[in-house]
Coordinates of C-alpha atoms in Angstrom, one line a residue:
M27 CA -45.6 -23.5 -131.1
V28 CA -44.9 -27.0 -130.3
G29 CA -47.2 -27.1 -127.6
V30 CA -50.1 -24.9 -129.1
A31 CA -52.8 -27.5 -129.7
E32 CA -55.3 -25.0 -131.8
A33 CA -54.4 -22.6 -134.4
D34 CA -56.8 -19.7 -135.9
V35 CA -57.6 -19.2 -139.9
Y36 CA -58.7 -16.5 -140.6
K37 CA -59.5 -15.8 -144.3
A38 CA -59.3 -12.1 -145.6
G39 CA -59.3 -10.9 -141.9
L40 CA -62.3 -13.0 -140.4
L41 CA -62.1 -16.5 -138.2
A42 CA -63.1 -18.5 -140.8
G43 CA -62.2 -21.8 -139.0
R44 CA -59.7 -23.6 -136.9
L45 CA -57.1 -26.4 -137.5
R46 CA -56.8 -29.0 -134.3
R47 CA -54.3 -31.3 -132.7
D48 CA -55.9 -34.7 -132.6
G49 CA -52.9 -36.9 -131.4
D50 CA -50.7 -37.3 -134.5
D51 CA -53.9 -36.4 -137.1
V52 CA -54.5 -32.3 -137.7
E53 CA -58.1 -31.8 -138.1
F54 CA -59.8 -28.1 -140.1
R55 CA -63.2 -27.3 -139.4
Y56 CA -64.8 -24.1 -140.8
T57 CA -66.2 -22.1 -137.2
D58 CA -70.2 -22.0 -137.1
D59 CA -70.4 -18.0 -137.3
Y60 CA -69.0 -18.5 -140.5
L61 CA -71.2 -21.3 -142.3
A62 CA -73.7 -19.1 -141.5
D63 CA -72.9 -16.3 -144.0
A64 CA -74.1 -17.8 -147.2
A65 CA -72.1 -14.8 -148.9
L66 CA -68.8 -15.6 -147.1
P67 CA -65.9 -17.9 -149.8
A68 CA -64.5 -21.5 -149.3
I69 CA -60.8 -20.7 -147.7
A70 CA -59.9 -22.8 -150.5
V71 CA -61.2 -24.6 -154.1
S72 CA -60.0 -28.2 -152.0
L73 CA -61.5 -26.4 -148.6
P74 CA -65.2 -26.2 -149.7
R75 CA -67.4 -25.1 -147.4
N76 CA -69.2 -27.4 -145.1
A77 CA -69.8 -28.9 -141.4
E78 CA -67.7 -32.1 -142.0
P79 CA -64.2 -31.5 -140.6
V80 CA -61.1 -32.4 -143.1
R81 CA -58.2 -34.2 -141.4
A82 CA -55.0 -35.0 -141.7
T83 CA -52.5 -37.6 -140.6
A84 CA -49.0 -38.3 -139.1
G85 CA -48.7 -34.1 -138.3
A86 CA -49.5 -33.4 -141.7
V87 CA -51.6 -30.8 -142.1
P88 CA -54.9 -30.6 -145.5
P89 CA -52.8 -29.8 -148.9
F90 CA -54.0 -26.4 -149.0
F91 CA -52.4 -25.2 -145.9
A92 CA -49.2 -27.4 -145.9
G93 CA -49.1 -25.2 -149.8
L94 CA -48.5 -22.2 -147.6
L95 CA -45.0 -23.2 -145.9
P96 CA -41.6 -22.1 -147.1
E97 CA -39.6 -24.3 -148.3
G98 CA -35.7 -25.0 -148.9
A99 CA -33.2 -22.8 -146.5
R100 CA -36.1 -20.8 -145.4
L101 CA -38.0 -24.1 -144.2
Q102 CA -34.6 -25.8 -142.8
A103 CA -34.1 -22.4 -140.7
V104 CA -38.1 -22.4 -139.3
M105 CA -37.4 -26.5 -138.5
A106 CA -34.3 -24.5 -136.2
G107 CA -36.1 -22.4 -134.5
A108 CA -38.4 -23.8 -133.6
R109 CA -37.1 -27.2 -132.6
T110 CA -39.6 -29.0 -134.3
S111 CA -38.9 -31.4 -137.4
I112 CA -40.5 -31.7 -141.2
D113 CA -43.7 -33.9 -140.1
D114 CA -44.8 -31.0 -138.1
H115 CA -46.5 -29.3 -140.1
L116 CA -48.7 -27.6 -137.5
T117 CA -45.7 -25.8 -135.3
L118 CA -43.9 -25.0 -139.0
L119 CA -47.5 -23.1 -140.0
L120 CA -47.8 -21.3 -136.8
V121 CA -44.4 -19.9 -136.7
V122 CA -44.6 -18.6 -140.2
G123 CA -48.4 -18.6 -141.1
S124 CA -49.0 -14.6 -139.9
D125 CA -48.3 -13.7 -143.8
A126 CA -48.2 -16.3 -145.8
I127 CA -49.0 -16.2 -149.8
G128 CA -52.6 -15.2 -150.1
D129 CA -55.6 -14.4 -147.8
V130 CA -55.1 -17.2 -145.4
Q131 CA -53.1 -16.6 -142.1
V132 CA -52.9 -19.2 -139.2
L133 CA -52.3 -18.1 -136.0
P134 CA -52.2 -18.8 -132.2
N135 CA -55.6 -19.9 -130.9
G136 CA -57.4 -16.0 -129.5
A137 CA -53.8 -14.5 -131.0
P138 CA -54.9 -11.2 -132.9
P139 CA -54.1 -11.6 -137.2
T140 CA -51.1 -8.9 -137.6
D141 CA -49.3 -7.0 -140.7
P142 CA -45.5 -7.9 -141.0
A143 CA -43.4 -4.6 -140.1
L144 CA -41.5 -3.1 -142.6
L145 CA -37.7 -4.1 -143.0
F146 CA -36.4 -2.2 -146.0
D147 CA -36.7 0.9 -148.2
P148 CA -36.1 0.5 -151.5
D149 CA -35.0 4.1 -152.2
K150 CA -31.8 3.5 -149.6
A151 CA -31.1 0.7 -151.5
G152 CA -27.3 1.4 -151.3
T153 CA -27.0 2.0 -147.4
S154 CA -28.3 -1.1 -147.3
D155 CA -26.9 -4.7 -146.1
F156 CA -28.6 -7.2 -148.3
A157 CA -26.9 -10.2 -146.2
D158 CA -28.3 -8.8 -143.0
V159 CA -31.6 -9.0 -144.5
F160 CA -30.9 -13.0 -145.2
A161 CA -29.3 -13.8 -141.8
R162 CA -32.7 -13.3 -140.8
A163 CA -34.5 -15.0 -142.7
T164 CA -32.8 -17.5 -141.6
S165 CA -31.7 -17.7 -138.7
T166 CA -32.2 -20.5 -136.3
D167 CA -33.0 -18.0 -133.7
P168 CA -36.3 -18.4 -132.8
D169 CA -36.3 -14.3 -132.0
Q170 CA -35.0 -13.8 -135.1
L171 CA -37.3 -15.9 -137.0
E172 CA -39.1 -13.7 -140.0
R173 CA -42.9 -14.7 -139.6
V174 CA -43.6 -14.7 -143.3
A175 CA -43.8 -17.7 -145.6
L176 CA -42.4 -17.7 -148.9
P177 CA -43.8 -21.6 -150.7
G178 CA -42.4 -22.4 -154.3
V179 CA -39.3 -22.3 -153.9
Q180 CA -37.9 -25.1 -156.6
V181 CA -35.9 -28.1 -155.4
K182 CA -33.8 -27.5 -158.8
V183 CA -31.5 -24.9 -160.0
S184 CA -33.9 -21.7 -158.4
A185 CA -33.8 -23.1 -154.9
A186 CA -30.0 -21.3 -154.5
M187 CA -31.4 -18.5 -155.4
L188 CA -32.1 -16.5 -151.9
S189 CA -35.0 -15.6 -151.1
T190 CA -37.3 -13.7 -148.8
P191 CA -40.1 -11.7 -148.5
V192 CA -39.5 -8.6 -146.9
G193 CA -42.2 -5.3 -146.2
T194 CA -40.6 -2.4 -148.2
T195 CA -41.5 1.2 -147.4
S196 CA -43.3 1.2 -151.0
G197 CA -45.1 -2.2 -150.4
P198 CA -44.6 -6.0 -149.7
A199 CA -42.2 -7.7 -152.0
I200 CA -39.4 -10.6 -152.4
L201 CA -36.1 -9.8 -152.4
K202 CA -33.5 -12.0 -154.4
L203 CA -30.3 -12.8 -154.3
D204 CA -27.4 -14.5 -156.1
P205 CA -25.8 -17.7 -154.2
N206 CA -22.4 -19.0 -154.6
G207 CA -22.0 -21.5 -157.3
Y208 CA -25.0 -19.6 -159.7
P209 CA -23.8 -16.4 -160.9
H210 CA -26.1 -13.6 -162.6
L211 CA -29.3 -15.9 -161.1
V212 CA -31.0 -11.8 -160.5
E213 CA -29.7 -10.6 -163.2
N214 CA -31.4 -13.7 -165.3
E215 CA -34.2 -13.3 -164.0
H216 CA -34.7 -9.6 -164.3
F217 CA -33.6 -10.1 -167.7
F218 CA -36.2 -12.8 -168.7
L219 CA -39.1 -11.1 -166.4
G220 CA -38.9 -7.7 -168.4
M221 CA -38.3 -9.8 -172.0
A222 CA -41.6 -12.1 -171.0
R223 CA -43.2 -8.3 -170.5
A224 CA -42.9 -7.4 -174.3
C225 CA -44.1 -10.6 -175.1
G226 CA -47.3 -9.5 -173.7
L227 CA -47.7 -11.7 -170.4
P228 CA -48.2 -9.7 -167.0
V229 CA -45.0 -10.2 -165.2
P230 CA -44.5 -8.7 -161.9
N231 CA -43.0 -5.4 -160.9
H232 CA -39.3 -5.8 -160.5
R233 CA -36.1 -3.8 -160.4
L234 CA -32.7 -4.9 -159.5
M235 CA -30.9 -2.5 -156.7
S236 CA -27.5 -2.6 -155.4
D237 CA -26.5 -2.4 -151.6
R238 CA -23.4 -0.5 -150.3
A239 CA -21.3 -3.5 -150.5
G240 CA -22.6 -3.5 -154.4
R241 CA -24.5 -6.4 -154.6
L242 CA -26.9 -7.2 -156.7
G243 CA -30.3 -7.6 -155.4
L244 CA -33.8 -7.9 -157.2
L245 CA -37.1 -7.1 -155.7
V246 CA -40.0 -8.4 -156.7
E247 CA -43.6 -7.1 -155.7
R248 CA -45.9 -9.1 -154.0
F249 CA -48.8 -9.6 -156.3
D250 CA -50.7 -11.0 -153.6
R251 CA -51.2 -7.6 -151.9
I252 CA -52.5 -4.4 -153.0
K253 CA -51.1 -1.3 -150.8
A254 CA -53.4 1.0 -150.3
A255 CA -52.2 5.1 -149.0
G256 CA -52.6 5.1 -144.9
A257 CA -53.9 1.9 -144.5
P258 CA -52.4 -2.0 -144.3
P259 CA -51.4 -4.0 -148.0
R260 CA -55.2 -5.6 -148.8
R261 CA -54.5 -9.5 -149.4
L262 CA -55.3 -11.4 -152.2
A263 CA -56.6 -15.4 -152.5
Q264 CA -54.5 -17.3 -154.0
E265 CA -53.7 -20.4 -154.7
D266 CA -51.2 -22.7 -156.7
A267 CA -52.0 -25.8 -159.0
C268 CA -50.9 -27.9 -156.0
Q269 CA -53.8 -26.6 -154.0
V270 CA -55.7 -26.2 -156.4
L271 CA -55.4 -29.5 -157.1
G272 CA -55.5 -30.6 -153.2
R273 CA -51.8 -32.2 -153.9
Y274 CA -49.2 -31.8 -151.6
P275 CA -46.1 -29.8 -152.4
A276 CA -43.5 -32.8 -153.0
A277 CA -46.2 -33.5 -155.7
K278 CA -45.2 -30.6 -157.3
Y279 CA -43.1 -32.7 -159.8
R280 CA -45.4 -35.3 -160.5
L281 CA -48.2 -33.4 -162.1
T282 CA -48.3 -33.2 -166.1
F283 CA -48.9 -29.4 -167.4
Q284 CA -52.5 -31.0 -168.4
E285 CA -53.7 -32.0 -165.0
A286 CA -52.3 -28.1 -163.7
A287 CA -53.7 -26.3 -166.3
T288 CA -56.6 -28.1 -166.4
G289 CA -57.7 -28.0 -162.7
L290 CA -56.1 -24.1 -162.7
A291 CA -58.6 -23.2 -165.6
R292 CA -61.5 -25.0 -164.2
A293 CA -61.2 -23.5 -161.1
V294 CA -61.1 -19.8 -162.5
E295 CA -64.7 -20.5 -163.7
V296 CA -66.3 -21.8 -161.5
A297 CA -65.6 -19.0 -159.8
G298 CA -66.5 -16.4 -162.6
G299 CA -63.6 -15.6 -164.4
S300 CA -62.9 -16.8 -168.1
R301 CA -61.1 -20.3 -168.6
P302 CA -60.2 -20.2 -172.4
L303 CA -57.9 -16.9 -170.8
A304 CA -56.9 -18.8 -168.0
L305 CA -55.8 -21.3 -170.4
R306 CA -54.5 -19.2 -172.6
R307 CA -52.3 -17.8 -170.0
I308 CA -51.2 -20.8 -168.6
L309 CA -50.5 -22.1 -172.1
E310 CA -48.3 -18.8 -172.7
T311 CA -46.2 -18.8 -169.4
A312 CA -45.5 -22.4 -170.6
A313 CA -44.4 -21.7 -174.0
F314 CA -42.1 -18.8 -173.4
S315 CA -40.3 -20.8 -170.5
Y316 CA -39.7 -23.5 -173.2
L317 CA -38.3 -20.7 -175.2
I318 CA -35.9 -19.8 -172.6
G319 CA -34.8 -23.1 -171.2
N320 CA -36.9 -22.7 -168.0
G321 CA -37.0 -25.9 -166.6
D322 CA -38.3 -25.0 -163.2
L323 CA -42.4 -24.2 -163.8
H324 CA -43.5 -27.1 -162.0
G325 CA -46.5 -27.5 -160.0
K326 CA -45.9 -24.6 -157.7
N327 CA -45.0 -22.0 -159.9
L328 CA -48.1 -21.7 -161.7
S329 CA -51.3 -19.9 -159.5
I330 CA -54.2 -18.5 -159.7
R331 CA -55.6 -15.6 -157.9
Q332 CA -58.4 -13.3 -157.2
A333 CA -58.2 -9.9 -158.6
P334 CA -59.0 -7.4 -157.2
S335 CA -62.3 -7.0 -159.2
G336 CA -63.2 -9.4 -157.9
L337 CA -62.7 -12.5 -160.5
W338 CA -60.4 -15.2 -160.4
E339 CA -57.4 -15.1 -163.1
V340 CA -54.5 -16.8 -163.4
T341 CA -51.7 -14.5 -161.7
P342 CA -48.5 -12.9 -163.2
A343 CA -45.8 -15.3 -164.3
Y344 CA -42.9 -15.2 -161.5
D345 CA -39.9 -17.6 -161.4
L346 CA -39.0 -17.1 -164.9
L347 CA -34.9 -17.3 -165.5
S348 CA -33.4 -19.7 -167.8
T349 CA -32.4 -22.8 -165.9
Q350 CA -29.9 -24.2 -168.7
P351 CA -26.6 -22.7 -168.0
Y352 CA -26.7 -24.0 -164.4
S353 CA -27.5 -27.5 -165.3
S354 CA -25.3 -28.5 -168.2
W355 CA -27.6 -27.4 -170.7
R356 CA -29.9 -30.6 -170.1
D357 CA -32.3 -29.3 -168.3
P358 CA -35.9 -30.2 -169.3
M359 CA -39.6 -29.0 -169.0
A360 CA -40.2 -29.5 -165.5
L361 CA -44.3 -31.0 -166.4
P362 CA -44.9 -33.1 -169.2
M363 CA -46.8 -31.9 -172.3
Y364 CA -49.0 -35.1 -173.0
G365 CA -46.1 -37.5 -172.2
R366 CA -43.0 -35.0 -173.8
A367 CA -40.6 -32.4 -171.7
N368 CA -38.6 -31.3 -174.6
R369 CA -38.2 -30.6 -178.6
L370 CA -41.4 -29.0 -178.4
S371 CA -42.5 -27.9 -182.0
R372 CA -45.3 -25.3 -183.2
R373 CA -47.5 -28.0 -183.5
W374 CA -47.8 -29.9 -180.1
W375 CA -48.3 -26.5 -178.6
L376 CA -51.3 -26.1 -180.7
D377 CA -52.5 -29.4 -180.7
A378 CA -51.7 -29.6 -176.9
A379 CA -53.8 -25.9 -177.0
Q380 CA -56.6 -28.4 -179.3
R381 CA -56.8 -31.2 -176.5
L382 CA -57.3 -28.4 -173.3
G383 CA -60.8 -27.3 -175.2
L384 CA -58.4 -23.4 -176.4
A385 CA -58.8 -22.6 -180.0
E386 CA -55.6 -23.4 -182.4
R387 CA -55.8 -19.5 -183.6
A388 CA -55.7 -17.8 -179.7
L389 CA -52.4 -19.4 -179.0
A390 CA -50.7 -19.4 -182.2
R391 CA -51.0 -15.3 -182.2
A392 CA -49.2 -15.7 -178.6
L393 CA -46.3 -17.9 -180.5
D394 CA -45.8 -15.6 -183.2
R395 CA -45.7 -12.9 -180.9
L396 CA -43.3 -14.9 -178.5
V397 CA -41.1 -15.8 -181.5
D398 CA -41.0 -11.9 -182.7
V399 CA -40.1 -10.6 -179.2
G400 CA -37.5 -13.9 -178.8
R401 CA -35.8 -13.1 -181.9
A402 CA -35.3 -9.4 -181.2
H403 CA -33.5 -10.1 -177.8
L404 CA -30.7 -12.4 -179.3
D405 CA -28.9 -9.8 -179.1
R406 CA -29.2 -8.7 -175.8
L407 CA -28.2 -11.7 -173.4
D408 CA -25.1 -10.0 -173.1
E409 CA -26.9 -7.6 -170.5
I410 CA -27.2 -10.9 -168.2
G411 CA -23.5 -11.5 -167.7
F412 CA -22.6 -14.3 -168.6
G413 CA -19.4 -14.9 -170.2
D414 CA -19.1 -15.1 -174.2
A415 CA -19.1 -18.5 -174.4
T416 CA -22.6 -19.2 -172.3
T417 CA -24.0 -16.3 -173.8
D418 CA -23.7 -17.7 -177.4
R419 CA -24.8 -20.9 -176.8
L420 CA -27.3 -19.4 -174.3
R421 CA -28.4 -18.1 -177.9
D422 CA -28.6 -20.9 -180.3
L423 CA -30.7 -22.5 -177.7
I424 CA -32.7 -19.7 -177.7
A425 CA -32.7 -19.0 -181.4
T426 CA -33.1 -22.8 -182.5
R427 CA -36.5 -22.7 -179.8
C428 CA -37.7 -19.5 -182.4
D429 CA -37.4 -21.5 -184.9
E430 CA -39.6 -24.5 -183.5
L431 CA -42.3 -22.8 -182.0
A432 CA -42.7 -20.5 -185.2
G433 CA -42.7 -24.2 -187.0

């Protein structure tokens, strides 16, 4: 892939543009045929339909495309397998771009779009070996590399989570495992995804399962894909806050919460969706993350998508887990909200809603639900599997934050 000078960019299965090397720069340009059809959408918020090229320097691709790349261990594996460096974005994107998050595919010039092979049957997890799945996902052998991208892996606690996309008999999903030194991460996320659903937050379908060695895995359905009987999965457009704002992934911790929320809500509104609903969902997700002690809600963990109906909306909440037990109980919110990342009282949240243009009463009702559900789950925290001391401390933290959110 290092020698490939031009890549085709597909949007929802249609050839929409091309990425081309020009010395150390990479240039994106829409095709004339795509621009000629006024009904076709832009590839991304930061790449409006325009005949003028968009150029990135020093080996980078434009920010939207950089946001499609994997991170963490999988990025290291792709780099080694492709025999290139971290700043050679186009080569890395060519390796994994056939099945990135959303409905955009990046392929070598002339290569047809393809769908990934089925690798896993959830109903037969007990006969599988999850370690084998992850060995392929992080292999440095070019013939073993999975041609899929999974961006948004955090650089803090949940970066340790072993995550890889898999094609399953029940549809596209993400399989997660506990790494060494971070016990009960999958049970942690499973518990808090369920708690978020009880709070009324949309979350992806998910389930715990064990392989033939008794190792637990968390299977999370991808919500940027719709499985249709007898047909390939339908891809749905999706962009995270960094992509919407035209920022590179390295900026995911440098954003403020209000930047991310405003940018995403504006993009939803421009596309015909509801700005107030988008803001409420983003604030609810952030308040829930604060309640459970999730310090990894960064700019790539807040996203919007084009729903099956065609309207844009905030995605289901994802990567929800308490990071505190792994961070010495001193993990503030990843994105500061109007200058504060901890000790966020009910008044602070209501003031933030007002400053963002959302009626206080809309968020107040949501906070009340979070508090009621949070208190109801305090006696269930032992389901995660932590020892008594860790469970008691997590219970105290959530109880204290319930009081803060209740005012």
